Coordinates of C-alpha atoms in Angstrom, one line a residue:
X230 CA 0.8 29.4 36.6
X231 CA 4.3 29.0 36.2
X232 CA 4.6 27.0 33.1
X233 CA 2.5 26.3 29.8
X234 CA 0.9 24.0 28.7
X235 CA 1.4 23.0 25.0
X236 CA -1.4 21.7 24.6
X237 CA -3.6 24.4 25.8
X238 CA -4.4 28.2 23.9
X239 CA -6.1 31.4 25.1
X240 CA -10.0 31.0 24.5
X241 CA -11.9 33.6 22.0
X242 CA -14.8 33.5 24.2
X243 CA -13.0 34.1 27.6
X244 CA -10.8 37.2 26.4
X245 CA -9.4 39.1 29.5
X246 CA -10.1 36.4 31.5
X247 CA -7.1 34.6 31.2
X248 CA -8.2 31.6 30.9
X249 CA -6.9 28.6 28.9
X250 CA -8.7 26.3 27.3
X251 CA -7.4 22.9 26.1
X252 CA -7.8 22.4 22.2
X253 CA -5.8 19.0 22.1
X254 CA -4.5 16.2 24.6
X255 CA -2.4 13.3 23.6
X256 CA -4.9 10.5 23.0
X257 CA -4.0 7.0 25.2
X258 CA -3.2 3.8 23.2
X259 CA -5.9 1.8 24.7
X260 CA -8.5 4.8 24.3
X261 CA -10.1 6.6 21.8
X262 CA -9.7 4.3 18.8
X263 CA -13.4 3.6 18.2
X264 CA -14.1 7.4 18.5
X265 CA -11.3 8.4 15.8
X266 CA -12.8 5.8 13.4
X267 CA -16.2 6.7 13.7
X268 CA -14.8 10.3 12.8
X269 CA -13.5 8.9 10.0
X270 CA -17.2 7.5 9.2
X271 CA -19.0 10.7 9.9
X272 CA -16.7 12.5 7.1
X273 CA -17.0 10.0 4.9
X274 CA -18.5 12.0 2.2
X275 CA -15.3 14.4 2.6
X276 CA -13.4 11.6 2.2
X277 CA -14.9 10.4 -1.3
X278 CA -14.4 14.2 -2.5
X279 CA -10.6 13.8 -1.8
X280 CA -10.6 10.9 -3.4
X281 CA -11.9 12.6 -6.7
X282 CA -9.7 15.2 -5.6
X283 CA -6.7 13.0 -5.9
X284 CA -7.7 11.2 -9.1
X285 CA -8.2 15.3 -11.2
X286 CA -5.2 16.8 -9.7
X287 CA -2.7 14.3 -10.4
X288 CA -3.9 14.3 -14.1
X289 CA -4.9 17.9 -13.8
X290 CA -3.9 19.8 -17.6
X291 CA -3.0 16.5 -18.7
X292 CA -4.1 15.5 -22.9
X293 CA -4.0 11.8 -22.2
X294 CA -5.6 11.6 -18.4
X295 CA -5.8 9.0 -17.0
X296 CA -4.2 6.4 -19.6
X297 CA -1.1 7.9 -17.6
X298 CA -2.1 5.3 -14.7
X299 CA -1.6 2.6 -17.2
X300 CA 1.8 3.8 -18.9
X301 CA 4.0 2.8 -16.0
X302 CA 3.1 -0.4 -15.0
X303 CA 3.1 -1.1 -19.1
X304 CA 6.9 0.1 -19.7
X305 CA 7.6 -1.8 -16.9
X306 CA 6.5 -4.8 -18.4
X307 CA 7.7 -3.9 -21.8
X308 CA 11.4 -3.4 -20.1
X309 CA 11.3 -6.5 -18.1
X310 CA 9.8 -8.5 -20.7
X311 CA 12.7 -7.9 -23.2
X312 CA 15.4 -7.7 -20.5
X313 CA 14.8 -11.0 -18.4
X314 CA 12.1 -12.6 -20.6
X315 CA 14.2 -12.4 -23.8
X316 CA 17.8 -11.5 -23.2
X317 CA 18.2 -14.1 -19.9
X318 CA 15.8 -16.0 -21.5
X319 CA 13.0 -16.5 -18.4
X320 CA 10.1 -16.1 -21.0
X321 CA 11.7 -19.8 -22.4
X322 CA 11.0 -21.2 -18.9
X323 CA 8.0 -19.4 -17.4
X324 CA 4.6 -19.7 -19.7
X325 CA 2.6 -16.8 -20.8
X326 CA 5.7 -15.0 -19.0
X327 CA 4.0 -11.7 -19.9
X328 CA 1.1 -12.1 -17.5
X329 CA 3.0 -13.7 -15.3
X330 CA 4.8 -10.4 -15.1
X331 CA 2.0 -8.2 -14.9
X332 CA -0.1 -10.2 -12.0
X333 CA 2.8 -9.6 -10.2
X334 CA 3.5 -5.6 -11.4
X335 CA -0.4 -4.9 -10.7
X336 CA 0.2 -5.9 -7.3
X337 CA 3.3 -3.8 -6.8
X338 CA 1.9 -1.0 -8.4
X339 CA -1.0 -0.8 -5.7
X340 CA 1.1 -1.1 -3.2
X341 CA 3.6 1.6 -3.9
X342 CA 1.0 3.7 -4.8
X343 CA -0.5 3.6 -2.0
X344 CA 2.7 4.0 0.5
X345 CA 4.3 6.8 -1.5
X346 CA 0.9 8.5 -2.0
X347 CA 0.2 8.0 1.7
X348 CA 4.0 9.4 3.1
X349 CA 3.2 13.0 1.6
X350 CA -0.3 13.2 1.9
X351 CA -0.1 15.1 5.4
X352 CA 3.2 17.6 4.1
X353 CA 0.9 18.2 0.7
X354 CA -2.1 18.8 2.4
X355 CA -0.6 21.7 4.8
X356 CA -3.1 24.3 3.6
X357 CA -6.5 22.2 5.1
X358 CA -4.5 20.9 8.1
X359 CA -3.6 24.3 9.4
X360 CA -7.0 25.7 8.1
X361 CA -9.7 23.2 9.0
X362 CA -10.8 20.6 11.5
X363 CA -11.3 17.3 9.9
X364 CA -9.9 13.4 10.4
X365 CA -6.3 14.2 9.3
X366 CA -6.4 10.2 8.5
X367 CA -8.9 11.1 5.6
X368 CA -5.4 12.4 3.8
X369 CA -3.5 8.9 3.5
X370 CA -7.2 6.8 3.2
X371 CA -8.1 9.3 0.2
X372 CA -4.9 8.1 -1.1
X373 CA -5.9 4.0 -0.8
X374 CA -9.3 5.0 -2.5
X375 CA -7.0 6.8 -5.6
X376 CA -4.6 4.3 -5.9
X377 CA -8.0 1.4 -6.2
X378 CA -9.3 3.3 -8.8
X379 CA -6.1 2.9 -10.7
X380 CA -5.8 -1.0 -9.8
X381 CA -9.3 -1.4 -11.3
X382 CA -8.4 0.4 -14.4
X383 CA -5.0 -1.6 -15.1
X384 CA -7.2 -4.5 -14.5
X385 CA -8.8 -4.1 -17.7
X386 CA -5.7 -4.4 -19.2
X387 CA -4.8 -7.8 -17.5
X388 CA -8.2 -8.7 -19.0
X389 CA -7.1 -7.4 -22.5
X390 CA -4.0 -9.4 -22.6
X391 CA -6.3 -12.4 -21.8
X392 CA -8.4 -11.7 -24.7
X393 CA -5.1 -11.5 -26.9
X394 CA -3.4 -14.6 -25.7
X395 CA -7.0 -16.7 -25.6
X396 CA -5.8 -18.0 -21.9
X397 CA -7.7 -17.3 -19.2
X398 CA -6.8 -18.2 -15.2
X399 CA -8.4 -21.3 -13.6
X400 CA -11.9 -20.1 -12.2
X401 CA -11.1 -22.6 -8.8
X402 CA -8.5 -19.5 -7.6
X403 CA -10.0 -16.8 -7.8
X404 CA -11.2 -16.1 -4.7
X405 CA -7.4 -15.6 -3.6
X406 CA -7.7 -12.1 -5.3
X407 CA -10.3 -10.4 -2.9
X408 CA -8.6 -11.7 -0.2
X409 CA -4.8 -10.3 -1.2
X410 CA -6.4 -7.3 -1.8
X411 CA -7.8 -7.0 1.3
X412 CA -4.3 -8.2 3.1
X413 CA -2.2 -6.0 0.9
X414 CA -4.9 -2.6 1.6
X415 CA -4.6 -3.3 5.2
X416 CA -0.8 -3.5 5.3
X417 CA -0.3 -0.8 2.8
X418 CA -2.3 1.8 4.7
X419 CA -1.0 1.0 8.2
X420 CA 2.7 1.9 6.7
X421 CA 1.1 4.6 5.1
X422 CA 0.1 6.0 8.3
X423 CA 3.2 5.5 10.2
X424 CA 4.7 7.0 7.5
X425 CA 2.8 10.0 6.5
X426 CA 3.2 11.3 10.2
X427 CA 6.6 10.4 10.6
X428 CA 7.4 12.3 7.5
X429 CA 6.2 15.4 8.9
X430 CA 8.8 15.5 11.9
X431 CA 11.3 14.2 9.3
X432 CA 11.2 15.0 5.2
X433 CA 13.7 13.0 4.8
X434 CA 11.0 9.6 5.0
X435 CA 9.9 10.3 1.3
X436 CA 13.9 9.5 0.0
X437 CA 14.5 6.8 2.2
X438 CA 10.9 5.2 1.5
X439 CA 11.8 5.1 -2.3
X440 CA 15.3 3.5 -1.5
X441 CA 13.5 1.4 0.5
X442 CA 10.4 0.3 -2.3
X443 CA 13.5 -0.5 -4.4
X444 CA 14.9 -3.0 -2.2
X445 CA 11.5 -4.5 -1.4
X446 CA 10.7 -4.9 -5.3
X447 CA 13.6 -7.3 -5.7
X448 CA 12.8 -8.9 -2.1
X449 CA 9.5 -9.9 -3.9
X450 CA 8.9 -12.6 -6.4
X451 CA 8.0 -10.6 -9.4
X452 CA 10.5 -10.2 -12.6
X453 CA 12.1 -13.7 -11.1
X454 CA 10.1 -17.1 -10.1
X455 CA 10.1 -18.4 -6.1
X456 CA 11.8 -21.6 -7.1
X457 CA 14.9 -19.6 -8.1
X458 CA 15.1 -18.3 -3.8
X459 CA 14.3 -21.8 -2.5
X460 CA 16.8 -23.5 -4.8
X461 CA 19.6 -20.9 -3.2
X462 CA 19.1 -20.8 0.0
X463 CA 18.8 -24.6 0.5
X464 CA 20.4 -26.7 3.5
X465 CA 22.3 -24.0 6.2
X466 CA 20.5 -20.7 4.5
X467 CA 16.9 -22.2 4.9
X468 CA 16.4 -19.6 7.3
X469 CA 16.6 -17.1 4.9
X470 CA 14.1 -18.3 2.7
X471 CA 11.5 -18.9 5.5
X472 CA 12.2 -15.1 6.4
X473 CA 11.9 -14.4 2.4
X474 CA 8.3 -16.1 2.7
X475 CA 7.4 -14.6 5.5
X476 CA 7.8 -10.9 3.7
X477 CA 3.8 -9.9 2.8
X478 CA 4.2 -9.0 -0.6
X479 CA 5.5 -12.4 -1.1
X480 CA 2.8 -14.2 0.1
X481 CA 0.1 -11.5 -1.6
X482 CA 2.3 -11.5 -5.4
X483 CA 2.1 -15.2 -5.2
X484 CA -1.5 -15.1 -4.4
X485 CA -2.2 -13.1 -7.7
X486 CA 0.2 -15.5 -9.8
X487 CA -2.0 -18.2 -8.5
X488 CA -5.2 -16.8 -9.5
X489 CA -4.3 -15.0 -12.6
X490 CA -1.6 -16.2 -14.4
X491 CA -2.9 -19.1 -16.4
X492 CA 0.3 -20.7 -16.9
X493 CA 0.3 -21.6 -13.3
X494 CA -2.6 -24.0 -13.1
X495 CA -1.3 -27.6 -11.6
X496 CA -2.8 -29.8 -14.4
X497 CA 0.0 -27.8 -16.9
X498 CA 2.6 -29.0 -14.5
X499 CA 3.8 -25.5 -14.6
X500 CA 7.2 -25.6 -12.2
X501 CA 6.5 -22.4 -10.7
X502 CA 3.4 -23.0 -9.5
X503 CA 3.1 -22.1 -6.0
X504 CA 1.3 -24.7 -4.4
X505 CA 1.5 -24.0 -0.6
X506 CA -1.1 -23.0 1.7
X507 CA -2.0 -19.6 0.7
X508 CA -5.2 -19.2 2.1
X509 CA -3.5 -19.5 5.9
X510 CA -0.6 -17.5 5.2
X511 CA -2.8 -14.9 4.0
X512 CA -5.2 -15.0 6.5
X513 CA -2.0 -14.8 9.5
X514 CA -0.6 -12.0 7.6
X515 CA -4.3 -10.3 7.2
X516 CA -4.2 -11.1 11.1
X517 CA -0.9 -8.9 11.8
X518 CA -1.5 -6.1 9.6
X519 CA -4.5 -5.7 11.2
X520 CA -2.9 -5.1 14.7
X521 CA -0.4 -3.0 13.0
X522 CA -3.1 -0.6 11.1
X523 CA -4.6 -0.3 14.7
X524 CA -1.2 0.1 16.0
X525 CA -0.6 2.6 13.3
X526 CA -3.7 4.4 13.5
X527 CA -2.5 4.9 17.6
X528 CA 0.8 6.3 16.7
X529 CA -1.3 8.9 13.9
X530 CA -3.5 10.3 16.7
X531 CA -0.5 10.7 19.4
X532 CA 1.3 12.8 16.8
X533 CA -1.0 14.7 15.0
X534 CA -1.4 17.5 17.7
X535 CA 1.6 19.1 16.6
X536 CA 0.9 18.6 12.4
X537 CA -0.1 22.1 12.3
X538 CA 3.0 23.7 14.0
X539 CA 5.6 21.4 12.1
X540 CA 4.0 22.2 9.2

């Protein structure tokens, strides 16, 4: 033999043989997809034990636990309440402007969650992934699970505020929920994929993902009404706002403002009311993140084989 083969190491049980036998080979895009996911399956209940895993050590020696999850999604809301709900006067224009803020924050907060959880899951994990064989995809899904347990739990405070304000979100709408959530899971975890392998070959992905979160947050209608992008890029700059619609956490924001914010229902005449067809968009975008978790789940197995050495 005149060259090696990376992908091949000395076999234990043919010692003085030398022979070489072939731990890994660089899975084909077409091939293997259905195997890797029911590998996934089989170590499901690994998977839900990284999942508590995720929830203890995150809050691990902490007094207040896991009110933590709730703190930053509610000093955001405090901040942008007073800042563009006061001071440039939104809350004037926007009703029940402070659950209009948090539909739209709970959301977000999911979603980042989920992508910065999932870009370090791989570099964090490096002990198991050099030590043990299991579905290295289990690291960035244990990370969706997490990051739903702390959706549901700032849920109840969306429900809390409802309680306070006596408002409550049509009931004809809320079936767009379930299926945001579903579009923004699927999207959010195929990034996190990409990401959480691509950050092993390069550390750098972690910074430039939270530049890049920044940037999407004010790409997505949130702090600031959709009317307020259509009315400026009106006539030659329609373009723009087609592109600015067709961004996914536009289309899954305005879902949740639809179905939760209660000062968006039609018969108040509310101006911000979004009153396109969500259910389609959703349903393309559901549609495309779909190829692209596939997609993304192809690109995970091709680079996995060398986790263990770059790490």
């Amino acid at each position: 033999m005149t060259t090696a083969d990376p992908t091949a190491v000395r076999s234990p049980a043919r010692e003085g043989q030398d022979g070489l036998q072939r731990v890994f080979s660089r899975p084909r895009w077409f091939r293997g997809a259905g195997r890797d996911w029911a590998d996934v399956w089989r170590y499901r209940e690994l998977l839900s034990n990284l999942v508590r895993k995720e929830l203890k050590v995150k809050y691990k020696d902490s007094v207040l636990g896991f009110f933590w999850t709730l703190v930053r999604p509610l000093l955001q809301l405090l901040v942008y309440s007073v800042a563009i709900g006061i001071f440039l006067g939104s809350g004037k224009q926007i009703p029940e402007f402070g659950i209009y803020l948090f539909t739209g924050l709970v959301a977000w907060t999911l979603f980042t969650d989920i992508i910065g959880g999932s870009t370090g899951s791989i570099v964090s994990n490096a002990g198991l992934v050099k030590k043990v064989y299991l579905p290295l995809e289990l690291f960035p899904f244990s990370v969706v699970g997490a990051s739903a347990v702390n959706f549901v739990l700032q849920l109840v405070v969306l429900l809390g505020a409802y309680v306070v304000t006596g408002t409550w979100p049509a009931p004809g709408d809320l079936f767009l929920v379930p299926l945001a959530l579903l579009v923004l899971v699927l999207f959010a975890t195929a990034l996190g994929l990409i990401l959480a392998a691509a950050n092993v070959y390069l550390r750098d992905v972690q910074y430039l993902v939270e530049v890049g979160l920044l940037l999407w947050f004010w790409m997505t209608p949130i702090v600031y009404d959709w009317t307020k992008v259509q009315q400026n890029l009106q006539g030659a700059h329609e373009w723009l706002f087609q592109l600015y619609m067709a961004n996914p956490m536009t289309n899954v924001v305005l879902a949740f403002q639809r179905a939760l914010w209660p000062g968006g229902r039609t018969e108040q005449g509310a101006p911000f009311y979004y009153d396109g067809n969500l259910e389609l968009r959703l349903a393309v975008v559901g549609a495309v993140s779909l190829v692209l978790l596939w997609f993304a789940q192809r690109v995970f197995a091709r680079a996995q084989g060398n986790f263990a050495q770059e790490l």
